Amino acid sequence: MAKVITLLKLLPRFHQILLSILVVITLAVLLMPTDNAQASRATNHSLSGTVSLADSGSNSNSTENANVYPVPLAFRKPLAPSSEAIAQSVNAPSGQTLSHSTIDTVATPAEPVEISKQFTVRKGDTLAALFKRAGLSARDVYEITQLPKAKKNLLKILPGEEIEIVKTQAGELSKVRYHLNPISTLEINKQDSGYSEQVVDKQVESRTKFANATISSNFWNAGVNAGLTPNQIMQLATIFGWDIDFALDIRQGDNFAILFEEEYADGQFLQNGNILAAEFVNQGDKYTAVRYTDGNYYSAEGRSMRKAFLRSPVDFKYVSSSFNPRRLHPVTGQVKAHRGVDYVAAVGTPIKAAGKGRVIKSSYNQYNGNYVFIKHNETYTTKYLHLKKRNVKQGQTVKQGQIIGTLGSTGRVTGAHLHYEFIVNGVHRNPRTVKLPQSLPIAQKEKTQFLALSQQLMAKLEQNKQVQLAAQ
Ligand SMILES: [Zn+2]
């Protein structure tokens, strides 16, 4: 360099000037392609990729990409595009397409990098306090709370909830996200034009799942082992509770199979849905149930599962022993058929009316203890003895399943139990085996549609059972 300057000094002044001008022009020409590249990148930015970047040099391109990709995964993941969100991202200026979008948009060079951070609402937090912690201005708080949905939801934030705040690289607010529920997210966008809000919904998809089990210890354990939730086990017992006394009639070797819905939002498990179809084999008798579009369950042939009487006035989950058909009578200590059925459970267990009817007795004596008799119609009467507490009065009408009292040990007993009697035309019958009045079939005009659904679901159930069997 020094040599060049010495050489220049030897030249005439005119030549010196000429050479200097030449050097300046050369430098300018050398620099120009870079300027062009930047210009084209800027153009590309606003026109969404219509200008070719071929000349701008792959080096700078790949650095841009490297800058874009580190956008936290969590940032893109929670919001798969619902149709609304897609429309939004197409219309929006490309500066803020990062959110729901396709990899394409994210990978576009020169996309500004945004930084997303989750803030947990602390005890005693207000939105203003949280925003301050997030480094946002009082103006952001003010403007956002002018938006109706934001006002409604963000001013009621609770400790433990999370708010996602997205900022530009320059530290300016870009977005606020708040989960309204597992499916919907409130999203607030800050643009040059101002603040806007929208609710973005995840797509909920329903999948059908199969489970089956053979009972070896008790129904509850079999359900748990089959992967059912407590809620599903109770649902299953409710569906078949009109036909099967889950408290006393379940035996080893009984089995069940069910098809149920599982809801997923963006591929992530959300919650269990309805039981769609089920079958239960109890002591060799097979019962089936199919859920129809009206939300009710019918047998595969279309008879209502709901009947005039519950098989058992006590929920099975309370009843202590359900596996000993030769269980000793809690009063006499002998195996003996007597005029009713005894349900042994904890004092205080709720007792349900087996069917709708009128309370013809609600009283106390030294043998029965506290007792309730219900007359359902001219044919049927049910009796409930040894109650701790009576919840109904004589003359009162009760609905099926209504809690009429609690299990106790009043009267002539040695231990707490419910003594339950079922009387048909004045004759005591075994409530566990008595033939109950037939339930109504599905409406005639629904029958064709129901049977089509039923056949399809029962076939699927059968098919799953076969697959399971083959796998064992
Ligand atoms: Zn008894």
Tab-separated table of C-alpha atoms and ligand atoms in Angstrom:
chain	number	residue	atom	x	y	z
A	1	MET	CA	0.000	0.000	0.000
A	2	ALA	CA	2.800	2.429	0.944
A	3	LYS	CA	4.566	1.624	-2.339
A	4	VAL	CA	1.423	2.462	-4.315
A	5	ILE	CA	1.116	5.837	-2.612
A	6	THR	CA	4.818	6.611	-3.292
A	7	LEU	CA	4.287	5.687	-6.954
A	8	LEU	CA	1.194	7.890	-7.127
A	9	LYS	CA	3.155	10.815	-5.732
A	10	LEU	CA	5.670	10.430	-8.595
A	11	LEU	CA	2.896	10.861	-11.191
A	12	PRO	CA	1.708	14.239	-12.487
A	13	ARG	CA	-1.144	15.845	-10.517
A	14	PHE	CA	-3.663	15.293	-13.357
A	15	HIS	CA	-2.884	11.581	-13.428
A	16	GLN	CA	-3.171	11.429	-9.678
A	17	ILE	CA	-6.705	12.843	-9.857
A	18	LEU	CA	-7.644	10.575	-12.761
A	19	LEU	CA	-6.406	7.480	-10.944
A	20	SER	CA	-8.234	8.458	-7.760
A	21	ILE	CA	-11.495	8.843	-9.689
A	22	LEU	CA	-10.907	5.436	-11.309
A	23	VAL	CA	-10.323	3.801	-7.950
A	24	VAL	CA	-13.515	5.345	-6.579
A	25	ILE	CA	-15.565	4.134	-9.575
A	26	THR	CA	-14.089	0.644	-9.360
A	27	LEU	CA	-14.904	0.478	-5.682
A	28	ALA	CA	-18.428	1.675	-6.340
A	29	VAL	CA	-18.922	-0.966	-9.036
A	30	LEU	CA	-17.556	-3.649	-6.743
A	31	LEU	CA	-19.962	-2.698	-4.001
A	32	MET	CA	-23.035	-2.435	-6.193
A	33	PRO	CA	-24.090	-6.140	-6.421
A	34	THR	CA	-24.350	-6.259	-2.628
A	35	ASP	CA	-26.642	-3.269	-2.674
A	36	ASN	CA	-28.727	-4.935	-5.339
A	37	ALA	CA	-28.928	-8.082	-3.318
A	38	GLN	CA	-30.131	-6.188	-0.312
A	39	ALA	CA	-32.665	-4.360	-2.407
A	40	SER	CA	-33.941	-7.576	-3.903
A	41	ARG	CA	-34.148	-9.146	-0.488
A	42	ALA	CA	-36.189	-6.269	0.738
A	43	THR	CA	-38.429	-6.595	-2.291
A	44	ASN	CA	-38.752	-10.258	-1.741
A	45	HIS	CA	-39.752	-9.562	1.792
A	46	SER	CA	-42.739	-7.515	0.840
A	47	LEU	CA	-43.703	-9.437	-2.267
A	48	SER	CA	-43.379	-12.847	-0.718
A	49	GLY	CA	-40.719	-14.462	-2.809
A	50	THR	CA	-41.322	-13.274	-6.343
A	51	VAL	CA	-37.843	-11.809	-6.903
A	52	SER	CA	-35.015	-14.188	-7.531
A	53	LEU	CA	-32.187	-14.186	-5.064
A	54	ALA	CA	-29.803	-16.077	-7.324
A	55	ASP	CA	-27.279	-13.231	-7.541
A	56	SER	CA	-27.050	-12.324	-3.940
A	57	GLY	CA	-24.606	-15.062	-3.021
A	58	SER	CA	-25.428	-18.227	-1.208
A	59	ASN	CA	-23.282	-17.327	1.788
A	60	SER	CA	-25.389	-14.506	3.053
A	61	ASN	CA	-28.483	-16.543	2.316
A	62	SER	CA	-27.506	-19.437	4.476
A	63	THR	CA	-26.600	-17.146	7.343
A	64	GLU	CA	-30.050	-15.662	7.096
A	65	ASN	CA	-31.559	-19.115	7.238
A	66	ALA	CA	-29.468	-20.016	10.209
A	67	ASN	CA	-30.843	-16.951	11.905
A	68	VAL	CA	-34.390	-17.831	11.101
A	69	TYR	CA	-34.397	-21.445	12.131
A	70	PRO	CA	-33.543	-20.987	15.786
A	71	VAL	CA	-37.042	-19.641	16.341
A	72	PRO	CA	-38.140	-21.795	19.274
A	73	LEU	CA	-40.028	-24.858	18.176
A	74	ALA	CA	-42.692	-24.197	20.735
A	75	PHE	CA	-43.401	-21.063	18.863
A	76	ARG	CA	-44.666	-22.835	15.802
A	77	LYS	CA	-45.971	-25.998	17.347
A	78	PRO	CA	-49.023	-24.995	19.353
A	79	LEU	CA	-50.851	-23.427	16.489
A	80	ALA	CA	-51.410	-25.593	13.521
A	81	PRO	CA	-53.346	-23.636	10.969
A	82	SER	CA	-57.048	-23.750	11.278
A	83	SER	CA	-58.651	-22.410	8.154
A	84	GLU	CA	-59.051	-19.065	9.850
A	85	ALA	CA	-55.403	-18.933	10.787
A	86	ILE	CA	-54.285	-19.789	7.271
A	87	ALA	CA	-56.336	-17.017	5.808
A	88	GLN	CA	-54.833	-14.727	8.372
A	89	SER	CA	-51.263	-15.578	7.599
A	90	VAL	CA	-51.773	-15.189	3.862
A	91	ASN	CA	-53.257	-11.764	4.256
A	92	ALA	CA	-50.916	-10.484	6.864
A	93	PRO	CA	-47.791	-8.603	5.898
A	94	SER	CA	-44.946	-11.075	5.854
A	95	GLY	CA	-43.311	-9.475	8.867
A	96	GLN	CA	-45.607	-11.459	11.141
A	97	THR	CA	-46.288	-14.669	9.377
A	98	LEU	CA	-44.045	-16.644	11.697
A	99	SER	CA	-46.900	-17.757	13.869
A	100	HIS	CA	-49.087	-20.308	12.186
A	101	SER	CA	-47.479	-21.039	9.246
A	102	THR	CA	-45.930	-23.261	6.904
A	103	ILE	CA	-42.212	-23.989	7.049
A	104	ASP	CA	-41.969	-22.050	3.760
A	105	THR	CA	-42.872	-18.792	5.350
A	106	VAL	CA	-40.641	-19.392	8.290
A	107	ALA	CA	-37.706	-20.217	6.062
A	108	THR	CA	-38.070	-17.155	3.876
A	109	PRO	CA	-34.799	-15.307	4.143
A	110	ALA	CA	-34.756	-11.927	5.831
A	111	GLU	CA	-37.754	-12.809	7.960
A	112	PRO	CA	-37.227	-10.910	11.157
A	113	VAL	CA	-36.385	-13.189	14.039
A	114	GLU	CA	-38.894	-13.036	16.825
A	115	ILE	CA	-38.299	-14.153	20.348
A	116	SER	CA	-41.018	-15.958	22.221
A	117	LYS	CA	-41.119	-16.326	25.982
A	118	GLN	CA	-43.636	-17.846	28.390
A	119	PHE	CA	-44.563	-15.912	31.505
A	120	THR	CA	-46.317	-17.623	34.385
A	121	VAL	CA	-48.892	-15.625	36.278
A	122	ARG	CA	-47.800	-15.296	39.888
A	123	LYS	CA	-49.917	-14.983	42.972
A	124	GLY	CA	-51.271	-11.461	43.178
A	125	ASP	CA	-50.224	-10.695	39.613
A	126	THR	CA	-52.122	-8.225	37.468
A	127	LEU	CA	-51.743	-8.041	33.724
A	128	ALA	CA	-49.814	-4.804	34.189
A	129	ALA	CA	-47.383	-6.444	36.614
A	130	LEU	CA	-46.787	-9.366	34.306
A	131	PHE	CA	-46.314	-7.109	31.294
A	132	LYS	CA	-43.849	-5.019	33.247
A	133	ARG	CA	-41.887	-8.159	34.079
A	134	ALA	CA	-41.932	-8.983	30.391
A	135	GLY	CA	-40.491	-5.566	29.637
A	136	LEU	CA	-43.575	-4.197	27.888
A	137	SER	CA	-44.734	-0.620	28.061
A	138	ALA	CA	-47.717	0.773	29.910
A	139	ARG	CA	-49.049	1.742	26.490
A	140	ASP	CA	-49.046	-1.929	25.419
A	141	VAL	CA	-51.074	-2.808	28.511
A	142	TYR	CA	-53.506	0.018	27.862
A	143	GLU	CA	-53.997	-0.687	24.166
A	144	ILE	CA	-54.400	-4.428	24.669
A	145	THR	CA	-57.027	-4.030	27.364
A	146	GLN	CA	-59.051	-1.900	24.949
A	147	LEU	CA	-59.618	-5.032	22.833
A	148	PRO	CA	-62.889	-6.705	23.926
A	149	LYS	CA	-61.720	-10.324	24.137
A	150	ALA	CA	-58.440	-9.373	25.743
A	151	LYS	CA	-60.257	-7.212	28.252
A	152	LYS	CA	-62.643	-10.029	29.089
A	153	ASN	CA	-59.953	-12.676	29.517
A	154	LEU	CA	-56.629	-11.067	30.368
A	155	LEU	CA	-57.955	-9.004	33.247
A	156	LYS	CA	-58.988	-12.247	34.962
A	157	ILE	CA	-55.733	-14.147	34.771
A	158	LEU	CA	-55.084	-16.671	37.523
A	159	PRO	CA	-51.857	-17.766	39.209
A	160	GLY	CA	-50.226	-20.619	37.352
A	161	GLU	CA	-51.604	-19.638	33.958
A	162	GLU	CA	-49.183	-18.871	31.186
A	163	ILE	CA	-48.978	-15.960	28.800
A	164	GLU	CA	-46.720	-16.152	25.786
A	165	ILE	CA	-45.103	-12.915	24.733
A	166	VAL	CA	-43.405	-12.600	21.379
A	167	LYS	CA	-41.082	-9.719	20.671
A	168	THR	CA	-39.204	-8.569	17.610
A	169	GLN	CA	-35.442	-8.672	17.644
A	170	ALA	CA	-35.547	-4.979	18.458
A	171	GLY	CA	-37.440	-5.798	21.645
A	172	GLU	CA	-40.776	-4.476	20.410
A	173	LEU	CA	-43.975	-6.333	21.283
A	174	SER	CA	-45.214	-8.431	18.387
A	175	LYS	CA	-47.726	-10.896	19.842
A	176	VAL	CA	-49.396	-12.033	23.011
A	177	ARG	CA	-50.890	-15.511	23.269
A	178	TYR	CA	-53.168	-16.829	25.986
A	179	HIS	CA	-54.836	-20.253	26.062
A	180	LEU	CA	-58.541	-19.802	26.690
A	181	ASN	CA	-59.002	-23.576	26.900
A	182	PRO	CA	-57.193	-26.614	25.536
A	183	ILE	CA	-58.562	-25.848	22.067
A	184	SER	CA	-58.755	-22.058	21.705
A	185	THR	CA	-55.980	-19.506	21.999
A	186	LEU	CA	-56.465	-15.769	22.162
A	187	GLU	CA	-53.850	-14.090	20.027
A	188	ILE	CA	-53.106	-10.377	20.083
A	189	ASN	CA	-51.027	-8.891	17.306
A	190	LYS	CA	-49.240	-5.590	17.320
A	191	GLN	CA	-48.607	-4.150	13.892
A	192	ASP	CA	-47.776	-0.737	12.541
A	193	SER	CA	-51.487	-0.220	12.034
A	194	GLY	CA	-52.261	-0.941	15.678
A	195	TYR	CA	-53.389	-3.797	17.889
A	196	SER	CA	-55.718	-6.577	16.822
A	197	GLU	CA	-56.999	-9.786	18.372
A	198	GLN	CA	-58.311	-13.100	17.181
A	199	VAL	CA	-59.143	-16.516	18.590
A	200	VAL	CA	-57.255	-19.340	16.946
A	201	ASP	CA	-58.758	-22.810	17.313
A	202	LYS	CA	-56.885	-26.050	17.128
A	203	GLN	CA	-58.424	-28.729	15.007
A	204	VAL	CA	-60.059	-31.354	17.171
A	205	GLU	CA	-60.033	-34.828	15.799
A	206	SER	CA	-61.846	-37.802	17.226
A	207	ARG	CA	-60.246	-41.226	17.185
A	208	THR	CA	-61.955	-44.487	18.011
A	209	LYS	CA	-60.259	-46.693	20.552
A	210	PHE	CA	-60.902	-50.241	21.621
A	211	ALA	CA	-60.502	-51.862	25.025
A	212	ASN	CA	-61.501	-55.195	26.422
A	213	ALA	CA	-60.942	-57.279	29.521
A	214	THR	CA	-61.886	-60.470	31.239
A	215	ILE	CA	-62.675	-60.100	34.893
A	216	SER	CA	-60.430	-62.030	37.235
A	217	SER	CA	-60.672	-60.162	40.528
A	218	ASN	CA	-63.390	-57.537	40.141
A	219	PHE	CA	-64.941	-55.251	37.576
A	220	TRP	CA	-63.112	-52.155	38.754
A	221	ASN	CA	-59.663	-53.735	38.486
A	222	ALA	CA	-60.501	-55.212	35.104
A	223	GLY	CA	-61.472	-51.753	33.883
A	224	VAL	CA	-58.273	-50.201	35.194
A	225	ASN	CA	-56.191	-52.971	33.625
A	226	ALA	CA	-57.928	-52.381	30.304
A	227	GLY	CA	-56.733	-48.778	30.479
A	228	LEU	CA	-60.092	-47.205	31.271
A	229	THR	CA	-60.403	-44.144	33.481
A	230	PRO	CA	-62.554	-44.266	36.645
A	231	ASN	CA	-65.074	-42.144	34.790
A	232	GLN	CA	-65.257	-44.604	31.901
A	233	ILE	CA	-65.630	-47.548	34.275
A	234	MET	CA	-68.590	-45.823	35.940
A	235	GLN	CA	-70.062	-44.962	32.528
A	236	LEU	CA	-69.860	-48.585	31.491
A	237	ALA	CA	-71.543	-49.673	34.734
A	238	THR	CA	-74.241	-47.070	34.158
A	239	ILE	CA	-74.907	-48.200	30.590
A	240	PHE	CA	-75.381	-51.830	31.656
A	241	GLY	CA	-76.654	-51.054	35.170
A	242	TRP	CA	-80.241	-51.634	34.034
A	243	ASP	CA	-79.493	-55.243	33.149
A	244	ILE	CA	-76.628	-56.230	35.390
A	245	ASP	CA	-76.300	-55.789	39.142
A	246	PHE	CA	-72.682	-54.657	39.223
A	247	ALA	CA	-72.683	-54.866	43.011
A	248	LEU	CA	-73.577	-58.534	43.322
A	249	ASP	CA	-73.738	-60.286	39.971
A	250	ILE	CA	-70.260	-59.928	38.510
A	251	ARG	CA	-68.364	-63.205	38.295
A	252	GLN	CA	-64.882	-64.285	37.414
A	253	GLY	CA	-64.720	-64.871	33.664
A	254	ASP	CA	-67.246	-62.138	32.851
A	255	ASN	CA	-65.851	-59.961	30.101
A	256	PHE	CA	-66.460	-56.770	28.254
A	257	ALA	CA	-65.311	-54.947	25.140
A	258	ILE	CA	-65.838	-51.301	24.305
A	259	LEU	CA	-65.273	-48.787	21.531
A	260	PHE	CA	-64.835	-45.242	22.729
A	261	GLU	CA	-63.806	-41.875	21.369
A	262	GLU	CA	-60.601	-40.068	22.168
A	263	GLU	CA	-60.260	-36.421	21.270
A	264	TYR	CA	-57.019	-35.046	19.953
A	265	ALA	CA	-56.103	-31.441	19.241
A	266	ASP	CA	-53.254	-31.121	16.785
A	267	GLY	CA	-52.251	-34.693	17.424
A	268	GLN	CA	-52.090	-34.269	21.188
A	269	PHE	CA	-54.443	-36.197	23.449
A	270	LEU	CA	-57.095	-33.915	24.868
A	271	GLN	CA	-59.731	-36.027	26.582
A	272	ASN	CA	-61.871	-39.129	26.376
A	273	GLY	CA	-65.097	-38.856	24.484
A	274	ASN	CA	-68.190	-41.032	24.541
A	275	ILE	CA	-68.431	-44.776	24.732
A	276	LEU	CA	-69.712	-45.610	21.228
A	277	ALA	CA	-70.478	-49.272	21.601
A	278	ALA	CA	-70.000	-51.944	24.224
A	279	GLU	CA	-70.772	-55.514	25.022
A	280	PHE	CA	-70.780	-57.197	28.387
A	281	VAL	CA	-70.936	-60.906	29.046
A	282	ASN	CA	-72.288	-61.547	32.544
A	283	GLN	CA	-72.597	-65.139	33.750
A	284	GLY	CA	-72.927	-66.288	30.172
A	285	ASP	CA	-75.514	-63.701	29.134
A	286	LYS	CA	-74.389	-61.220	26.522
A	287	TYR	CA	-75.577	-57.608	26.643
A	288	THR	CA	-74.854	-55.016	23.980
A	289	ALA	CA	-75.135	-51.241	23.862
A	290	VAL	CA	-74.782	-48.721	21.055
A	291	ARG	CA	-74.801	-44.964	21.440
A	292	TYR	CA	-77.168	-43.290	19.001
A	293	THR	CA	-77.069	-39.694	17.717
A	294	ASP	CA	-79.647	-38.705	20.358
A	295	GLY	CA	-77.047	-39.457	23.051
A	296	ASN	CA	-78.978	-42.456	24.380
A	297	TYR	CA	-77.875	-46.053	24.477
A	298	TYR	CA	-79.794	-48.870	22.847
A	299	SER	CA	-79.114	-52.553	22.563
A	300	ALA	CA	-77.628	-53.608	19.221
A	301	GLU	CA	-81.182	-54.524	18.147
A	302	GLY	CA	-82.500	-51.091	19.100
A	303	ARG	CA	-84.125	-51.553	22.510
A	304	SER	CA	-83.531	-48.793	25.008
A	305	MET	CA	-80.952	-49.627	27.672
A	306	ARG	CA	-82.860	-47.451	30.109
A	307	LYS	CA	-85.504	-49.422	31.923
A	308	ALA	CA	-88.222	-48.926	34.467
A	309	PHE	CA	-85.970	-50.300	37.216
A	310	LEU	CA	-82.317	-50.137	38.137
A	311	ARG	CA	-80.932	-53.583	38.772
A	312	SER	CA	-79.268	-52.355	41.947
A	313	PRO	CA	-80.162	-49.493	44.299
A	314	VAL	CA	-76.487	-49.191	45.359
A	315	ASP	CA	-73.581	-48.203	43.117
A	316	PHE	CA	-71.286	-51.186	42.786
A	317	LYS	CA	-68.212	-49.186	43.741
A	318	TYR	CA	-69.452	-49.018	47.334
A	319	VAL	CA	-70.288	-52.651	47.755
A	320	SER	CA	-67.590	-54.590	49.553
A	321	SER	CA	-67.784	-58.174	48.364
A	322	SER	CA	-69.225	-58.970	45.007
A	323	PHE	CA	-67.687	-62.327	44.378
A	324	ASN	CA	-69.086	-64.689	46.888
A	325	PRO	CA	-72.490	-65.939	45.842
A	326	ARG	CA	-72.585	-67.949	49.060
A	327	ARG	CA	-71.841	-64.957	51.240
A	328	LEU	CA	-73.234	-65.414	54.719
A	329	HIS	CA	-76.279	-63.468	55.643
A	330	PRO	CA	-75.183	-60.500	57.760
A	331	VAL	CA	-77.936	-61.153	60.297
A	332	THR	CA	-78.272	-64.899	60.645
A	333	GLY	CA	-74.722	-65.862	59.680
A	334	GLN	CA	-76.111	-68.570	57.439
A	335	VAL	CA	-76.248	-69.062	53.709
A	336	LYS	CA	-79.943	-68.727	53.222
A	337	ALA	CA	-82.273	-67.359	50.667
A	338	HIS	CA	-84.425	-64.782	52.284
A	339	ARG	CA	-86.941	-62.346	51.000
A	340	GLY	CA	-84.518	-59.779	49.784
A	341	VAL	CA	-80.987	-59.011	48.776
A	342	ASP	CA	-78.340	-57.615	51.128
A	343	TYR	CA	-75.797	-55.079	49.983
A	344	VAL	CA	-72.899	-54.755	52.397
A	345	ALA	CA	-71.228	-51.355	52.201
A	346	ALA	CA	-70.016	-48.547	54.409
A	347	VAL	CA	-72.479	-46.670	56.619
A	348	GLY	CA	-73.557	-43.542	54.764
A	349	THR	CA	-73.468	-45.048	51.260
A	350	PRO	CA	-76.197	-43.384	49.154
A	351	ILE	CA	-79.235	-45.525	48.320
A	352	LYS	CA	-81.158	-44.886	45.102
A	353	ALA	CA	-84.792	-45.396	44.211
A	354	ALA	CA	-84.816	-48.279	41.716
A	355	GLY	CA	-87.586	-46.662	39.735
A	356	LYS	CA	-89.910	-43.715	39.825
A	357	GLY	CA	-92.846	-43.977	42.159
A	358	ARG	CA	-94.506	-42.804	45.345
A	359	VAL	CA	-93.182	-43.260	48.888
A	360	ILE	CA	-95.876	-45.292	50.684
A	361	LYS	CA	-93.865	-45.670	53.911
A	362	SER	CA	-90.957	-43.772	55.420
A	363	SER	CA	-90.656	-44.789	59.018
A	364	TYR	CA	-88.818	-46.611	61.813
A	365	ASN	CA	-89.393	-49.816	63.789
A	366	GLN	CA	-87.176	-52.096	65.855
A	367	TYR	CA	-86.862	-54.779	63.135
A	368	ASN	CA	-86.485	-52.735	59.966
A	369	GLY	CA	-84.754	-49.770	61.563
A	370	ASN	CA	-85.264	-46.797	59.291
A	371	TYR	CA	-87.096	-48.013	56.200
A	372	VAL	CA	-88.615	-46.724	52.966
A	373	PHE	CA	-91.184	-48.456	50.744
A	374	ILE	CA	-91.832	-47.208	47.218
A	375	LYS	CA	-94.856	-48.151	45.138
A	376	HIS	CA	-94.025	-47.846	41.447
A	377	ASN	CA	-97.397	-48.863	40.024
A	378	GLU	CA	-100.090	-51.458	40.667
A	379	THR	CA	-97.592	-54.249	40.005
A	380	TYR	CA	-94.272	-53.220	41.526
A	381	THR	CA	-93.134	-52.184	45.005
A	382	THR	CA	-89.574	-51.916	46.351
A	383	LYS	CA	-88.444	-51.833	50.002
A	384	TYR	CA	-85.246	-50.455	51.557
A	385	LEU	CA	-84.365	-51.378	55.147
A	386	HIS	CA	-81.854	-50.549	57.939
A	387	LEU	CA	-81.135	-47.051	56.652
A	388	LYS	CA	-79.034	-44.688	58.672
A	389	LYS	CA	-80.938	-41.714	57.328
A	390	ARG	CA	-84.146	-41.307	55.357
A	391	ASN	CA	-84.222	-38.501	52.786
A	392	VAL	CA	-87.872	-38.890	51.743
A	393	LYS	CA	-91.246	-38.527	53.388
A	394	GLN	CA	-94.365	-40.630	53.098
A	395	GLY	CA	-96.544	-39.543	50.152
A	396	GLN	CA	-93.661	-38.023	48.255
A	397	THR	CA	-93.021	-38.965	44.632
A	398	VAL	CA	-89.476	-39.940	43.688
A	399	LYS	CA	-87.587	-40.124	40.428
A	400	GLN	CA	-85.579	-43.130	39.352
A	401	GLY	CA	-82.069	-42.916	40.808
A	402	GLN	CA	-83.066	-40.315	43.391
A	403	ILE	CA	-81.178	-40.701	46.680
A	404	ILE	CA	-83.807	-41.782	49.197
A	405	GLY	CA	-81.469	-42.321	52.154
A	406	THR	CA	-78.153	-43.712	53.288
A	407	LEU	CA	-77.050	-47.189	54.189
A	408	GLY	CA	-76.936	-47.951	57.897
A	409	SER	CA	-77.253	-50.578	60.602
A	410	THR	CA	-80.527	-49.633	62.250
A	411	GLY	CA	-83.006	-52.328	63.343
A	412	ARG	CA	-82.247	-55.982	63.902
A	413	VAL	CA	-78.858	-56.382	62.250
A	414	THR	CA	-75.351	-57.422	63.190
A	415	GLY	CA	-73.629	-55.244	60.622
A	416	ALA	CA	-74.281	-52.346	58.295
A	417	HIS	CA	-76.074	-53.290	55.067
A	418	LEU	CA	-79.014	-52.460	52.879
A	419	HIS	CA	-81.771	-55.027	52.827
A	420	TYR	CA	-83.596	-54.624	49.527
A	421	GLU	CA	-86.856	-56.284	48.508
A	422	PHE	CA	-88.577	-56.397	45.155
A	423	ILE	CA	-92.265	-57.237	45.156
A	424	VAL	CA	-94.245	-58.139	42.051
A	425	ASN	CA	-98.025	-58.375	42.488
A	426	GLY	CA	-97.584	-58.851	46.214
A	427	VAL	CA	-94.983	-61.641	45.860
A	428	HIS	CA	-91.352	-61.238	46.872
A	429	ARG	CA	-89.075	-61.834	43.920
A	430	ASN	CA	-85.309	-61.934	43.618
A	431	PRO	CA	-84.458	-58.444	42.386
A	432	ARG	CA	-81.334	-59.774	40.732
A	433	THR	CA	-83.119	-62.227	38.508
A	434	VAL	CA	-86.690	-60.982	38.260
A	435	LYS	CA	-87.730	-60.275	34.696
A	436	LEU	CA	-88.172	-56.542	34.474
A	437	PRO	CA	-90.673	-54.769	32.219
A	438	GLN	CA	-89.441	-54.463	28.643
A	439	SER	CA	-88.034	-51.130	27.665
A	440	LEU	CA	-89.190	-49.161	24.643
A	441	PRO	CA	-87.491	-49.725	21.306
A	442	ILE	CA	-85.986	-46.919	19.265
A	443	ALA	CA	-88.534	-44.807	17.347
A	444	GLN	CA	-89.697	-46.464	14.128
A	445	LYS	CA	-88.514	-43.621	11.903
A	446	GLU	CA	-84.999	-43.813	13.404
A	447	LYS	CA	-84.744	-47.561	13.204
A	448	THR	CA	-83.115	-47.975	9.780
A	449	GLN	CA	-80.470	-45.398	10.533
A	450	PHE	CA	-79.851	-46.814	13.990
A	451	LEU	CA	-79.464	-50.389	12.759
A	452	ALA	CA	-76.957	-49.297	10.117
A	453	LEU	CA	-74.882	-47.554	12.781
A	454	SER	CA	-75.280	-50.448	15.175
A	455	GLN	CA	-74.154	-53.032	12.611
A	456	GLN	CA	-71.136	-50.970	11.709
A	457	LEU	CA	-70.051	-50.429	15.335
A	458	MET	CA	-70.710	-53.980	16.470
A	459	ALA	CA	-68.737	-55.288	13.491
A	460	LYS	CA	-65.865	-53.021	14.417
A	461	LEU	CA	-66.033	-54.209	18.010
A	462	GLU	CA	-65.981	-57.835	16.880
A	463	GLN	CA	-63.127	-57.194	14.491
A	464	ASN	CA	-61.062	-55.588	17.260
A	465	LYS	CA	-61.764	-58.507	19.540
A	466	GLN	CA	-60.521	-60.925	16.896
A	467	VAL	CA	-57.366	-58.902	16.360
A	468	GLN	CA	-56.756	-58.845	20.101
A	469	LEU	CA	-57.364	-62.563	20.324
A	470	ALA	CA	-54.969	-63.286	17.487
A	471	ALA	CA	-52.306	-61.156	19.136
A	472	GLN	CA	-52.450	-63.138	22.367
B	1	ZN	ZN	-81.550	-59.002	54.399
